[in-house]
Short mmCIF file of C-alpha atoms in Angstrom, two decimals:
data_model
loop_
_atom_site.label_atom_id
_atom_site.label_comp_id
_atom_site.label_asym_id
_atom_site.label_seq_id
_atom_site.Cartn_x
_atom_site.Cartn_y
_atom_site.Cartn_z
CA LEU A 1375 99.95 100.63 46.79
CA ALA A 1376 99.86 97.34 44.92
CA TYR A 1377 103.01 98.25 43.02
CA PHE A 1378 104.96 99.25 46.14
CA PRO A 1379 106.53 95.87 47.09
CA ASP A 1380 107.80 95.32 43.53
CA LEU A 1381 109.19 98.84 43.42
CA VAL A 1382 111.03 98.36 46.71
CA GLU A 1383 112.40 95.01 45.57
CA THR A 1384 113.71 96.58 42.37
CA VAL A 1385 115.44 99.41 44.23
CA CYS A 1386 116.87 97.17 46.96
CA SER A 1387 118.28 94.69 44.44
CA SER A 1388 120.74 97.34 43.30
CA GLU A 1389 124.33 96.77 44.41
CA ILE A 1390 124.66 100.40 45.52
CA VAL A 1391 121.59 100.31 47.78
CA THR A 1392 121.37 98.75 51.25
CA CYS A 1393 117.88 98.00 52.57
CA ASN A 1394 117.34 96.92 56.16
CA ARG A 1395 113.57 96.84 55.71
CA ARG A 1396 111.22 96.36 52.81
CA ALA A 1397 108.42 98.57 54.18
CA PRO A 1398 108.11 101.95 55.91
CA LEU A 1399 107.01 102.12 59.53
CA LEU A 1400 103.44 102.93 60.51
CA TYR A 1401 104.44 103.07 64.15
CA GLY A 1402 107.72 103.21 66.04
CA PRO A 1403 110.41 102.47 66.75
CA GLN A 1404 109.17 102.77 70.32
CA THR A 1405 110.87 101.45 73.45
CA ILE A 1406 108.47 99.38 75.55
CA SER A 1407 108.95 99.05 79.31
CA ASP A 1408 107.14 97.10 82.01
CA ARG A 1409 105.25 98.58 84.99
CA ASP A 1410 108.47 98.90 86.93
CA GLY A 1411 110.08 100.91 84.17
CA GLU A 1412 112.40 98.11 83.10
CA ARG A 1413 113.14 98.13 79.39
CA ILE A 1414 111.69 95.20 77.45
CA GLY A 1415 112.49 95.99 73.84
CA VAL A 1416 111.81 98.16 70.81
CA PHE A 1417 108.43 97.79 69.11
CA GLN A 1418 107.44 98.83 65.61
CA ILE A 1419 104.71 98.15 63.05
CA GLU A 1420 105.50 98.10 59.34
CA MET A 1421 103.20 99.06 56.47
CA PHE A 1422 101.17 96.06 55.23
CA GLN A 1423 101.59 94.41 58.64
CA GLU A 1424 98.60 93.80 60.87
CA PRO A 1425 99.22 95.38 64.30
CA ILE A 1426 98.16 92.15 66.05
CA ASP A 1427 100.84 90.23 64.15
CA ALA A 1428 103.52 92.75 65.14
CA ILE A 1429 102.40 92.59 68.75
CA TYR A 1430 102.40 88.77 68.71
CA GLY A 1431 105.98 88.71 67.42
CA PHE A 1432 107.06 91.18 70.10
CA PHE A 1433 105.38 89.10 72.83
CA ALA A 1434 107.03 85.90 71.60
CA LYS A 1435 110.47 87.47 71.25
CA HIS A 1436 110.47 88.97 74.74
CA GLY A 1437 108.75 86.18 76.68
CA LEU A 1438 105.61 88.16 77.44
CA PHE A 1439 103.27 85.19 76.95
CA GLN A 1440 105.04 83.43 79.80
CA LYS A 1441 104.57 86.57 81.92
CA ASN A 1442 100.81 86.52 81.19
CA TRP A 1443 100.70 89.89 79.46
CA ASP A 1444 97.34 90.64 77.81
CA MET A 1445 97.95 90.85 74.06
CA LEU A 1446 94.46 92.13 73.19
CA ALA A 1447 94.69 94.90 75.77
CA VAL A 1448 97.96 96.02 74.18
CA LEU A 1449 96.33 95.82 70.74
CA ASP A 1450 93.44 98.04 71.86
CA GLN A 1451 95.90 100.60 73.19
CA PHE A 1452 97.89 100.79 69.96
CA CYS A 1453 94.82 100.76 67.73
CA SER A 1454 93.55 103.89 69.50
CA TYR A 1455 96.50 105.88 68.13
CA PRO A 1456 95.69 108.17 65.16
CA GLN A 1457 98.45 106.76 62.94
CA LEU A 1458 96.89 103.30 63.20
CA GLU A 1459 93.32 104.36 62.54
CA GLY A 1460 91.68 101.89 60.17
CA ARG A 1461 94.73 99.60 60.27
CA CYS A 1462 93.52 97.09 62.85
CA ASN A 1463 91.56 94.56 60.80
CA ARG A 1464 92.13 91.46 62.92
CA ARG A 1465 92.20 90.56 66.60
CA LYS A 1466 93.71 87.13 66.01
CA ALA A 1467 97.41 86.92 65.22
CA ILE A 1468 99.11 84.88 62.57
CA LYS A 1469 101.89 82.97 64.30
CA TYR A 1470 103.60 81.82 61.11
CA PHE A 1471 103.03 82.42 57.40
CA ASN A 1472 104.85 81.04 54.40
CA LYS A 1473 103.74 81.81 50.86
CA THR A 1474 105.32 78.58 49.63
CA PHE A 1475 105.83 76.14 52.49
CA VAL A 1476 107.87 73.02 51.73
CA ILE A 1477 107.78 69.98 54.00
CA GLY A 1478 109.28 66.75 52.74
CA GLU A 1479 108.30 66.55 49.07
CA LYS A 1480 105.06 68.48 49.58
CA ILE A 1481 104.46 72.15 48.84
CA PHE A 1482 101.66 74.17 50.42
CA ASP A 1483 100.72 77.63 49.18
CA ASN A 1484 99.89 80.37 51.70
CA PHE A 1485 100.55 78.14 54.70
CA VAL A 1486 99.24 79.72 57.91
CA ILE A 1487 99.54 78.83 61.60
CA TRP A 1488 97.28 80.93 63.81
CA GLU A 1489 98.11 82.04 67.33
CA ASP A 1490 95.79 79.45 68.91
CA GLU A 1491 97.39 76.58 66.98
CA GLU A 1492 100.49 74.78 68.19
CA VAL A 1493 103.17 74.42 65.54
CA ILE A 1494 103.81 70.78 66.43
CA ASP A 1495 100.10 69.91 66.19
CA LYS A 1496 99.75 71.55 62.77
CA LEU A 1497 102.80 69.73 61.44
CA TYR A 1498 101.64 66.44 62.91
CA ARG A 1499 98.31 66.76 61.08
CA LEU A 1500 100.13 67.49 57.82
CA ARG A 1501 102.27 64.45 58.40
CA GLN A 1502 99.25 62.21 58.91
CA GLU A 1503 97.22 63.64 56.04
CA HIS A 1504 100.02 63.61 53.46
CA ASN A 1505 102.03 60.54 54.49
CA LEU A 1506 105.09 62.51 55.56
CA THR A 1507 107.85 61.23 57.81
CA LEU A 1508 108.71 62.09 61.39
CA LYS A 1509 111.96 63.54 60.06
CA ASP A 1510 110.00 65.85 57.75
CA GLN A 1511 107.81 66.94 60.65
CA MET A 1512 110.64 67.71 63.04
CA GLU A 1513 112.86 69.44 60.49
CA SER A 1514 109.98 71.82 59.77
CA PHE A 1515 109.37 72.23 63.48
CA ALA A 1516 113.02 73.19 64.00
CA MET A 1517 112.91 75.63 61.09
CA ILE A 1518 109.75 77.39 62.33
CA CYS A 1519 110.45 77.42 66.06
CA GLN A 1520 114.01 78.70 65.81
CA ASN A 1521 112.40 82.02 64.86
CA ASP A 1522 112.34 84.03 68.08
CA GLU A 1523 109.07 85.69 67.02
CA VAL A 1524 107.22 82.36 67.02
CA TYR A 1525 106.07 81.04 70.39
CA CYS A 1526 106.18 77.24 70.47
CA GLU A 1527 104.67 76.23 73.79
CA ARG A 1528 104.80 72.47 73.24
CA THR A 1529 107.28 70.19 71.53
CA ARG A 1530 105.08 67.10 71.49
CA ALA A 1531 102.02 66.72 69.31
CA ARG A 1532 98.65 66.15 70.90
CA VAL A 1533 97.20 63.17 69.06
CA LEU A 1534 94.13 62.63 71.24
CA GLN A 1535 92.24 64.72 73.73
CA VAL A 1536 89.13 63.55 75.52
CA SER A 1537 87.37 65.90 77.92
CA ASN A 1538 84.30 65.94 80.14
CA LEU A 1539 84.55 62.26 81.01
CA ASN A 1540 82.30 60.84 83.69
CA TRP A 1541 83.34 57.90 85.83
CA LYS A 1542 81.57 55.38 83.58
CA GLU A 1543 83.35 56.60 80.46
CA TYR A 1544 86.76 56.79 82.08
CA ASP A 1545 87.29 53.03 82.05
CA LYS A 1546 86.60 52.99 78.32
CA PHE A 1547 88.41 56.12 77.18
CA GLY A 1548 90.62 57.25 80.01
CA ASN A 1549 92.60 54.01 80.09
CA ALA A 1550 92.66 53.55 76.34
CA THR A 1551 96.16 52.60 75.22
CA CYS A 1552 98.02 51.57 72.14
CA VAL A 1553 100.79 49.01 72.00
CA ARG A 1554 103.05 52.03 71.82
CA GLN A 1555 101.96 55.61 72.48
CA TYR A 1556 105.19 57.40 71.65
CA ALA A 1557 107.43 57.59 68.60
CA GLY A 1558 111.17 57.62 69.16
CA TRP A 1559 113.69 60.24 68.18
CA GLN A 1560 116.75 58.10 67.81
CA TYR A 1561 116.95 58.45 64.04
CA ILE A 1562 116.73 62.25 63.97
CA SER A 1563 120.30 63.44 63.44
CA PRO A 1564 121.71 66.98 63.14
CA GLY A 1565 121.90 68.16 59.56
CA HIS A 1566 124.14 70.56 57.74
CA ASP A 1567 121.58 73.18 56.70
CA GLY A 1568 121.99 75.66 59.55
CA HIS A 1569 119.71 74.02 62.11
CA SER A 1570 122.21 71.66 63.74
CA ALA A 1571 122.39 73.52 67.05
CA PHE A 1572 118.62 73.69 67.33
CA ARG A 1573 118.22 69.98 66.53
CA LYS A 1574 120.79 69.10 69.16
CA TRP A 1575 118.82 71.15 71.66
CA ILE A 1576 115.64 69.31 70.72
CA LEU A 1577 117.30 65.94 71.11
CA LYS A 1578 118.45 66.87 74.59
CA GLN A 1579 115.04 68.15 75.64
CA LEU A 1580 112.78 65.51 74.19
CA GLN A 1581 112.47 61.77 74.55
CA ARG A 1582 109.07 61.34 72.93
CA ASP A 1583 107.24 62.74 69.95
CA PHE A 1584 103.62 62.48 70.97
CA VAL A 1585 101.54 62.99 74.06
CA LYS A 1586 98.16 61.51 74.75
CA GLU A 1587 96.18 63.74 77.02
CA VAL A 1588 92.96 62.75 78.77
CA SER A 1589 91.11 65.11 81.07
CA ARG A 1590 89.06 63.30 83.68
CA LYS A 1591 85.91 64.87 85.00
CA SER A 1592 84.18 63.08 87.82
#
């Protein structure tokens, strides 16, 4: 099947052919409902797609993470179906993948954000490691998180987390401060590349870029 994507691309590039998908379905389309019988949405799994990734996208799109649905339980149910036998190779979802990810003037091949990583944290680390700007970071954040199949739980990067503090350590670490803990947003302005509405929403929702979180344990 290595030739299949190139073959599909060749066929779909024809002016007389309309392609809504680039891969056949392994499962679906199937309407998914909740326990009360209320319709949630239509679920499907494409060839070459890991079932856990398809399930993650469905959860993100329909707000099921916020409703505390169990993604692994759903995965186990689907992977028991005959048509998906041998297709479930991962139990950890890829939240975002880009074969050639561009941020600022940097290019990263096969850029991956896993389900247990926050988009803003990943971008913040890239910014620190590669001397990128806050504007670069937040433009990439807007681009990734406007996708309704990507769940962005936080909009502020976690730059420090200290846990399991006892009362003696709290005075040293718990009250640690910088001259300024937060970076401003005043110089992020809406662009003209299709993300203006999302940037405006961000500017209304956020006043700070970073959060410093300290968990105190007595």
